[in-house]
Amino acid sequence: MTRTSQISRAAVGAARAASRPSSGSPGGQFAASFKQTQSPAAQGLAPRNTPSRTTPTLRQPTRQLYNFSTVSLPTAHISSSHNIRNMTTDFKQQPHKLLVIPGPIEFSDGVLGANAAPGMSHVSPAFIPVFGDCIRMLRKVLYAPKGQPMLIAGSGTLGWDAAAVNLVEPGENVLVLNHGYFADSFADCLRAYGANVDELKAKVGGIVDPKDLEQALQKKKYKLVTITQVDTSTGVLAPVKQYSEIIHKTSPNSLIAVDAVCAVASEEIRFDDWGLDVVISATQKGLGVPPGLSVCMLSERAIKTMEAATAFLPTTSRGSAGSPS
């Protein structure tokens, strides 16, 4: 089995699992939650047997199956080309219990309103600049003008699989700096793909001593070193910059992967300046939008390592250039 087929299976399986609760259009999650909070009568939806419902026909196709003029749904002003970058909305959330966890977080009215935008083709003229904007803006967030963003449908932890299958061959050594539960899980993921995993475990609430990291790198060669920047199980913020400096000095050929699911757009990350190779994140925390995308950034070193499994690289590269896939 090639590495390309491995990442395809991992990505497809995780993406399917992540997408089931929100099947359908991008507004599926919003629609499902909205239906739970209001009955059809309260929403002002017309009964199925009333003339106010427009029935689509072959000669008169329509997107609007209900009369939305009396419904408290997002009022989206979208051009005929579905230019969602210029969309505005007067959507207001219903009163609800405040969600106070690291993620998914509370989302703004504008973000939830944007979820009601119509679906569009991934090769349409309207989608291409939006996708390109996402890639370019992610470079700004991570201070990574030289990095290659990767946007994959799935959960944040899908990034673990992507890193494990593309950067490490079975039998190669990986060092995990363990500050909590999520480092445990990252280590398990790497082992599942055949990596020989060593762990430096910190005391609960503490960090791995930089001297211990240096000694471990002196004793053994590692293909990859992983760091969880913010492990929400313990609340520990890892000194990624300091660790990276030690790794580059002591083991310059080791790749550096940072699990930054809770850190991107929340904590400082300077991808290029710190010499990172992979940053793994997701949309539902610091980036402030609903879950559904695994967000990664790759260095040139990482890309060269995964050239044998570039299933998603051509699409994202063309997206940066404003071209269809």
Short mmCIF file of C-alpha atoms in Angstrom, two decimals:
data_model
loop_
_atom_site.label_atom_id
_atom_site.label_comp_id
_atom_site.label_asym_id
_atom_site.label_seq_id
_atom_site.Cartn_x
_atom_site.Cartn_y
_atom_site.Cartn_z
CA MET A 1 0.00 0.00 0.00
CA THR A 2 1.43 3.37 -0.97
CA ARG A 3 1.48 6.34 1.39
CA THR A 4 -0.87 8.11 -0.99
CA SER A 5 -3.51 5.44 -0.48
CA GLN A 6 -2.93 5.50 3.27
CA ILE A 7 -3.56 9.21 3.63
CA SER A 8 -6.53 8.95 1.29
CA ARG A 9 -8.16 6.30 3.47
CA ALA A 10 -7.35 8.15 6.68
CA ALA A 11 -8.62 11.45 5.34
CA VAL A 12 -11.77 9.99 3.79
CA GLY A 13 -12.68 8.02 6.90
CA ALA A 14 -12.17 10.94 9.25
CA ALA A 15 -13.91 13.36 6.94
CA ARG A 16 -16.94 11.09 6.68
CA ALA A 17 -17.16 10.79 10.45
CA ALA A 18 -16.83 14.53 10.92
CA SER A 19 -19.37 15.36 8.28
CA ARG A 20 -22.21 13.07 9.40
CA PRO A 21 -23.75 15.45 11.94
CA SER A 22 -23.85 18.23 9.35
CA SER A 23 -24.67 16.43 6.11
CA GLY A 24 -25.83 18.49 3.22
CA SER A 25 -25.06 22.13 2.61
CA PRO A 26 -22.60 24.25 4.63
CA GLY A 27 -25.58 25.49 6.59
CA GLY A 28 -26.50 21.98 7.70
CA GLN A 29 -25.23 22.39 11.25
CA PHE A 30 -27.03 25.69 11.70
CA ALA A 31 -30.23 24.32 10.21
CA ALA A 32 -30.19 21.30 12.51
CA SER A 33 -29.69 23.38 15.66
CA PHE A 34 -32.27 25.95 14.55
CA LYS A 35 -34.93 23.28 14.06
CA GLN A 36 -34.31 22.04 17.60
CA THR A 37 -34.95 25.47 19.10
CA GLN A 38 -38.12 26.38 17.24
CA SER A 39 -41.13 24.47 16.03
CA PRO A 40 -42.26 24.89 12.40
CA ALA A 41 -45.11 27.11 13.59
CA ALA A 42 -42.78 29.30 15.64
CA GLN A 43 -40.43 29.58 12.68
CA GLY A 44 -43.27 30.79 10.50
CA LEU A 45 -42.81 28.02 7.96
CA ALA A 46 -45.74 27.44 5.67
CA PRO A 47 -47.47 24.04 5.91
CA ARG A 48 -46.71 21.67 3.06
CA ASN A 49 -50.21 21.92 1.57
CA THR A 50 -50.41 25.72 1.34
CA PRO A 51 -49.89 27.71 -1.87
CA SER A 52 -47.09 29.74 -0.28
CA ARG A 53 -44.73 26.81 -0.76
CA THR A 54 -43.04 26.89 -4.16
CA THR A 55 -42.71 23.44 -5.67
CA PRO A 56 -39.69 23.04 -7.96
CA THR A 57 -40.33 21.73 -11.46
CA LEU A 58 -38.09 20.92 -14.40
CA ARG A 59 -39.15 24.11 -16.18
CA GLN A 60 -39.07 26.34 -13.14
CA PRO A 61 -36.20 25.31 -10.85
CA THR A 62 -35.95 27.11 -7.53
CA ARG A 63 -33.75 27.15 -4.45
CA GLN A 64 -36.44 28.52 -2.13
CA LEU A 65 -38.77 25.79 -0.92
CA TYR A 66 -40.34 27.93 1.81
CA ASN A 67 -41.49 31.49 2.09
CA PHE A 68 -38.71 32.96 4.23
CA SER A 69 -40.21 36.44 4.44
CA THR A 70 -41.58 35.78 7.93
CA VAL A 71 -38.81 33.50 9.24
CA SER A 72 -36.05 34.59 11.64
CA LEU A 73 -33.35 33.07 9.49
CA PRO A 74 -30.23 34.90 8.25
CA THR A 75 -31.01 37.59 5.72
CA ALA A 76 -28.09 37.09 3.35
CA HIS A 77 -27.52 39.48 0.48
CA ILE A 78 -25.68 37.39 -2.07
CA SER A 79 -24.99 38.24 -5.68
CA SER A 80 -25.88 35.90 -8.50
CA SER A 81 -22.30 34.61 -8.46
CA HIS A 82 -22.57 33.69 -4.75
CA ASN A 83 -19.90 36.19 -3.75
CA ILE A 84 -19.88 35.23 -0.09
CA ARG A 85 -16.96 37.53 0.66
CA ASN A 86 -19.33 40.49 0.29
CA MET A 87 -22.26 38.84 2.06
CA THR A 88 -23.95 40.63 4.95
CA THR A 89 -26.45 39.20 7.43
CA ASP A 90 -28.77 40.46 10.13
CA PHE A 91 -28.97 37.05 11.79
CA LYS A 92 -29.19 37.07 15.59
CA GLN A 93 -28.70 33.98 17.71
CA GLN A 94 -31.47 32.69 19.92
CA PRO A 95 -30.83 32.96 23.68
CA HIS A 96 -28.90 29.89 24.74
CA LYS A 97 -26.71 28.48 27.46
CA LEU A 98 -23.21 29.94 27.21
CA LEU A 99 -20.62 27.42 26.02
CA VAL A 100 -17.52 27.91 28.17
CA ILE A 101 -15.02 25.30 26.97
CA PRO A 102 -11.80 25.53 24.93
CA GLY A 103 -13.71 24.51 21.83
CA PRO A 104 -16.01 24.44 20.02
CA ILE A 105 -16.36 28.03 21.16
CA GLU A 106 -19.20 30.54 20.97
CA PHE A 107 -19.54 31.75 17.37
CA SER A 108 -20.45 35.26 16.28
CA ASP A 109 -23.77 36.07 14.63
CA GLY A 110 -21.99 36.91 11.40
CA VAL A 111 -20.23 33.56 11.26
CA LEU A 112 -23.41 31.59 11.91
CA GLY A 113 -25.29 33.71 9.40
CA ALA A 114 -22.66 32.98 6.78
CA ASN A 115 -23.38 29.27 7.24
CA ALA A 116 -26.70 29.85 5.51
CA ALA A 117 -24.96 30.78 2.25
CA PRO A 118 -25.92 28.52 -0.67
CA GLY A 119 -23.55 25.74 -1.59
CA MET A 120 -21.27 26.24 -4.55
CA SER A 121 -19.04 24.20 -6.82
CA HIS A 122 -15.47 23.84 -5.64
CA VAL A 123 -14.29 24.79 -9.14
CA SER A 124 -16.64 27.73 -9.64
CA PRO A 125 -15.31 31.26 -10.26
CA ALA A 126 -16.91 32.33 -6.96
CA PHE A 127 -15.22 29.65 -4.83
CA ILE A 128 -11.68 29.99 -6.15
CA PRO A 129 -10.91 33.45 -4.68
CA VAL A 130 -12.51 32.49 -1.34
CA PHE A 131 -10.31 29.41 -1.08
CA GLY A 132 -7.29 31.45 -2.08
CA ASP A 133 -8.10 34.05 0.57
CA CYS A 134 -8.27 31.34 3.25
CA ILE A 135 -4.81 30.11 2.30
CA ARG A 136 -3.27 33.57 2.18
CA MET A 137 -4.86 34.70 5.46
CA LEU A 138 -3.70 31.55 7.25
CA ARG A 139 -0.14 32.42 6.27
CA LYS A 140 -0.62 35.78 7.98
CA VAL A 141 -2.06 34.25 11.15
CA LEU A 142 0.89 31.88 11.51
CA TYR A 143 3.57 34.29 10.24
CA ALA A 144 4.34 31.76 7.53
CA PRO A 145 4.90 33.53 4.18
CA LYS A 146 7.02 30.55 3.08
CA GLY A 147 4.65 27.89 4.43
CA GLN A 148 2.10 25.83 2.52
CA PRO A 149 -1.35 25.74 4.17
CA MET A 150 -3.45 22.59 3.91
CA LEU A 151 -7.24 22.64 4.43
CA ILE A 152 -8.78 19.17 4.73
CA ALA A 153 -12.39 18.30 5.54
CA GLY A 154 -12.24 16.65 8.95
CA SER A 155 -11.42 17.14 12.61
CA GLY A 156 -8.32 18.70 14.10
CA THR A 157 -7.01 15.28 15.05
CA LEU A 158 -7.08 14.29 11.38
CA GLY A 159 -3.87 16.34 11.25
CA TRP A 160 -2.25 13.72 13.46
CA ASP A 161 -3.01 11.04 10.89
CA ALA A 162 -1.81 13.24 8.03
CA ALA A 163 1.49 13.91 9.80
CA ALA A 164 1.99 10.30 10.86
CA VAL A 165 1.35 8.75 7.46
CA ASN A 166 3.21 11.33 5.37
CA LEU A 167 6.23 12.22 7.48
CA VAL A 168 7.17 8.98 9.23
CA GLU A 169 7.87 5.56 7.73
CA PRO A 170 7.09 2.44 9.79
CA GLY A 171 9.99 1.73 12.09
CA GLU A 172 11.30 5.30 12.24
CA ASN A 173 11.77 7.06 15.58
CA VAL A 174 9.51 9.81 16.92
CA LEU A 175 9.90 11.77 20.15
CA VAL A 176 6.71 13.09 21.78
CA LEU A 177 6.95 15.90 24.34
CA ASN A 178 4.04 14.94 26.57
CA HIS A 179 2.19 17.56 28.63
CA GLY A 180 -1.18 15.81 28.87
CA TYR A 181 -3.97 13.73 27.37
CA PHE A 182 -3.69 15.04 23.82
CA ALA A 183 0.00 14.18 23.63
CA ASP A 184 -0.95 10.66 24.80
CA SER A 185 -3.38 10.40 21.90
CA PHE A 186 -0.92 11.84 19.36
CA ALA A 187 1.61 9.22 20.47
CA ASP A 188 -0.98 6.44 20.07
CA CYS A 189 -1.79 7.70 16.58
CA LEU A 190 1.88 7.61 15.57
CA ARG A 191 2.25 4.07 16.93
CA ALA A 192 -0.79 2.98 14.94
CA TYR A 193 1.09 3.92 11.76
CA GLY A 194 4.16 1.94 12.78
CA ALA A 195 6.41 4.60 14.33
CA ASN A 196 8.74 3.80 17.22
CA VAL A 197 7.59 6.38 19.77
CA ASP A 198 9.48 7.61 22.81
CA GLU A 199 7.86 10.05 25.22
CA LEU A 200 9.22 12.68 27.56
CA LYS A 201 6.42 13.06 30.10
CA ALA A 202 6.11 16.14 32.27
CA LYS A 203 4.50 16.19 35.68
CA VAL A 204 0.85 17.24 35.59
CA GLY A 205 0.76 21.00 35.19
CA GLY A 206 4.45 21.20 34.28
CA ILE A 207 6.50 21.19 31.08
CA VAL A 208 9.24 18.93 29.77
CA ASP A 209 12.59 20.22 31.01
CA PRO A 210 14.53 21.64 28.04
CA LYS A 211 17.66 19.87 29.36
CA ASP A 212 15.85 16.52 29.20
CA LEU A 213 14.92 17.25 25.59
CA GLU A 214 18.52 18.04 24.70
CA GLN A 215 19.78 14.85 26.35
CA ALA A 216 17.19 12.70 24.57
CA LEU A 217 18.19 14.13 21.19
CA GLN A 218 21.86 13.50 21.92
CA LYS A 219 21.22 9.83 22.72
CA LYS A 220 19.06 8.93 19.72
CA LYS A 221 18.19 10.13 16.22
CA TYR A 222 14.54 11.06 15.68
CA LYS A 223 12.78 11.60 12.39
CA LEU A 224 10.08 13.70 14.07
CA VAL A 225 9.61 15.56 17.35
CA THR A 226 6.05 16.52 18.34
CA ILE A 227 4.95 19.30 20.69
CA THR A 228 1.43 20.06 21.91
CA GLN A 229 1.50 23.84 22.26
CA VAL A 230 -1.59 24.05 24.48
CA ASP A 231 -2.77 20.80 26.05
CA THR A 232 -6.25 21.64 27.30
CA SER A 233 -6.36 18.59 29.58
CA THR A 234 -3.76 20.21 31.85
CA GLY A 235 -3.83 23.83 30.70
CA VAL A 236 -0.10 23.76 29.95
CA LEU A 237 1.37 26.17 27.39
CA ALA A 238 4.56 24.67 25.95
CA PRO A 239 7.59 26.87 25.17
CA VAL A 240 7.57 25.96 21.49
CA LYS A 241 10.17 28.53 20.47
CA GLN A 242 12.65 27.31 23.08
CA TYR A 243 12.08 23.65 22.22
CA SER A 244 12.50 24.38 18.52
CA GLU A 245 15.83 26.13 19.11
CA ILE A 246 17.11 23.10 21.03
CA ILE A 247 15.95 20.68 18.33
CA HIS A 248 17.56 22.66 15.51
CA LYS A 249 20.82 22.92 17.47
CA THR A 250 21.01 19.32 18.72
CA SER A 251 19.22 17.35 15.98
CA PRO A 252 18.92 19.59 12.91
CA ASN A 253 17.55 16.83 10.68
CA SER A 254 14.56 16.15 12.93
CA LEU A 255 11.23 17.50 11.73
CA ILE A 256 9.18 19.52 14.22
CA ALA A 257 5.40 19.03 14.38
CA VAL A 258 3.26 21.21 16.65
CA ASP A 259 -0.26 20.26 17.69
CA ALA A 260 -1.72 23.76 17.87
CA VAL A 261 -5.43 22.97 17.74
CA CYS A 262 -6.05 25.23 20.74
CA ALA A 263 -3.20 27.64 20.02
CA VAL A 264 -3.67 28.94 16.48
CA ALA A 265 -5.07 32.49 16.65
CA SER A 266 -4.93 32.22 20.46
CA GLU A 267 -1.21 32.01 21.25
CA GLU A 268 1.86 33.32 19.46
CA ILE A 269 3.12 31.08 16.65
CA ARG A 270 5.82 32.26 14.28
CA PHE A 271 6.07 29.37 11.87
CA ASP A 272 8.96 30.57 9.70
CA ASP A 273 10.98 32.35 12.39
CA TRP A 274 10.81 29.40 14.79
CA GLY A 275 11.73 26.87 12.10
CA LEU A 276 8.62 24.71 12.48
CA ASP A 277 7.79 22.04 9.91
CA VAL A 278 4.16 21.19 10.66
CA VAL A 279 1.46 23.03 12.58
CA ILE A 280 -1.82 21.17 13.09
CA SER A 281 -5.01 22.98 14.00
CA ALA A 282 -8.76 23.18 13.38
CA THR A 283 -11.42 25.80 12.82
CA GLN A 284 -13.57 25.63 15.96
CA LYS A 285 -11.27 27.27 18.51
CA GLY A 286 -9.11 30.35 18.00
CA LEU A 287 -10.14 30.71 14.35
CA GLY A 288 -13.72 31.13 15.55
CA VAL A 289 -15.78 29.18 13.02
CA PRO A 290 -17.72 25.89 13.34
CA PRO A 291 -15.84 22.58 13.23
CA GLY A 292 -15.30 20.81 9.95
CA LEU A 293 -11.79 21.59 8.72
CA SER A 294 -8.40 20.24 9.69
CA VAL A 295 -6.01 23.16 9.22
CA CYS A 296 -2.30 22.49 8.72
CA MET A 297 0.80 24.43 7.72
CA LEU A 298 3.79 22.74 6.11
CA SER A 299 7.40 23.80 5.66
CA GLU A 300 9.46 23.13 2.56
CA ARG A 301 11.25 20.35 4.47
CA ALA A 302 7.95 18.71 5.31
CA ILE A 303 6.74 18.94 1.72
CA LYS A 304 9.92 17.30 0.42
CA THR A 305 9.41 14.50 2.93
CA MET A 306 5.83 13.88 1.81
CA GLU A 307 6.35 14.27 -1.94
CA ALA A 308 5.40 10.62 -2.40
CA ALA A 309 1.96 11.38 -0.91
CA THR A 310 0.87 14.73 -2.31
CA ALA A 311 -2.84 13.99 -2.77
CA PHE A 312 -3.93 17.37 -1.42
CA LEU A 313 -0.88 19.50 -2.23
CA PRO A 314 -1.68 20.28 -5.90
CA THR A 315 -5.18 21.53 -5.05
CA THR A 316 -4.03 23.88 -2.31
CA SER A 317 -1.11 25.11 -4.39
CA ARG A 318 -3.42 25.98 -7.29
CA GLY A 319 -5.83 27.60 -4.83
CA SER A 320 -3.06 29.95 -3.75
CA ALA A 321 -2.53 30.92 -7.37
CA GLY A 322 -6.24 31.55 -7.96
CA SER A 323 -6.72 28.59 -10.30
CA PRO A 324 -9.35 25.81 -10.19
CA SER A 325 -8.34 22.32 -9.17
#
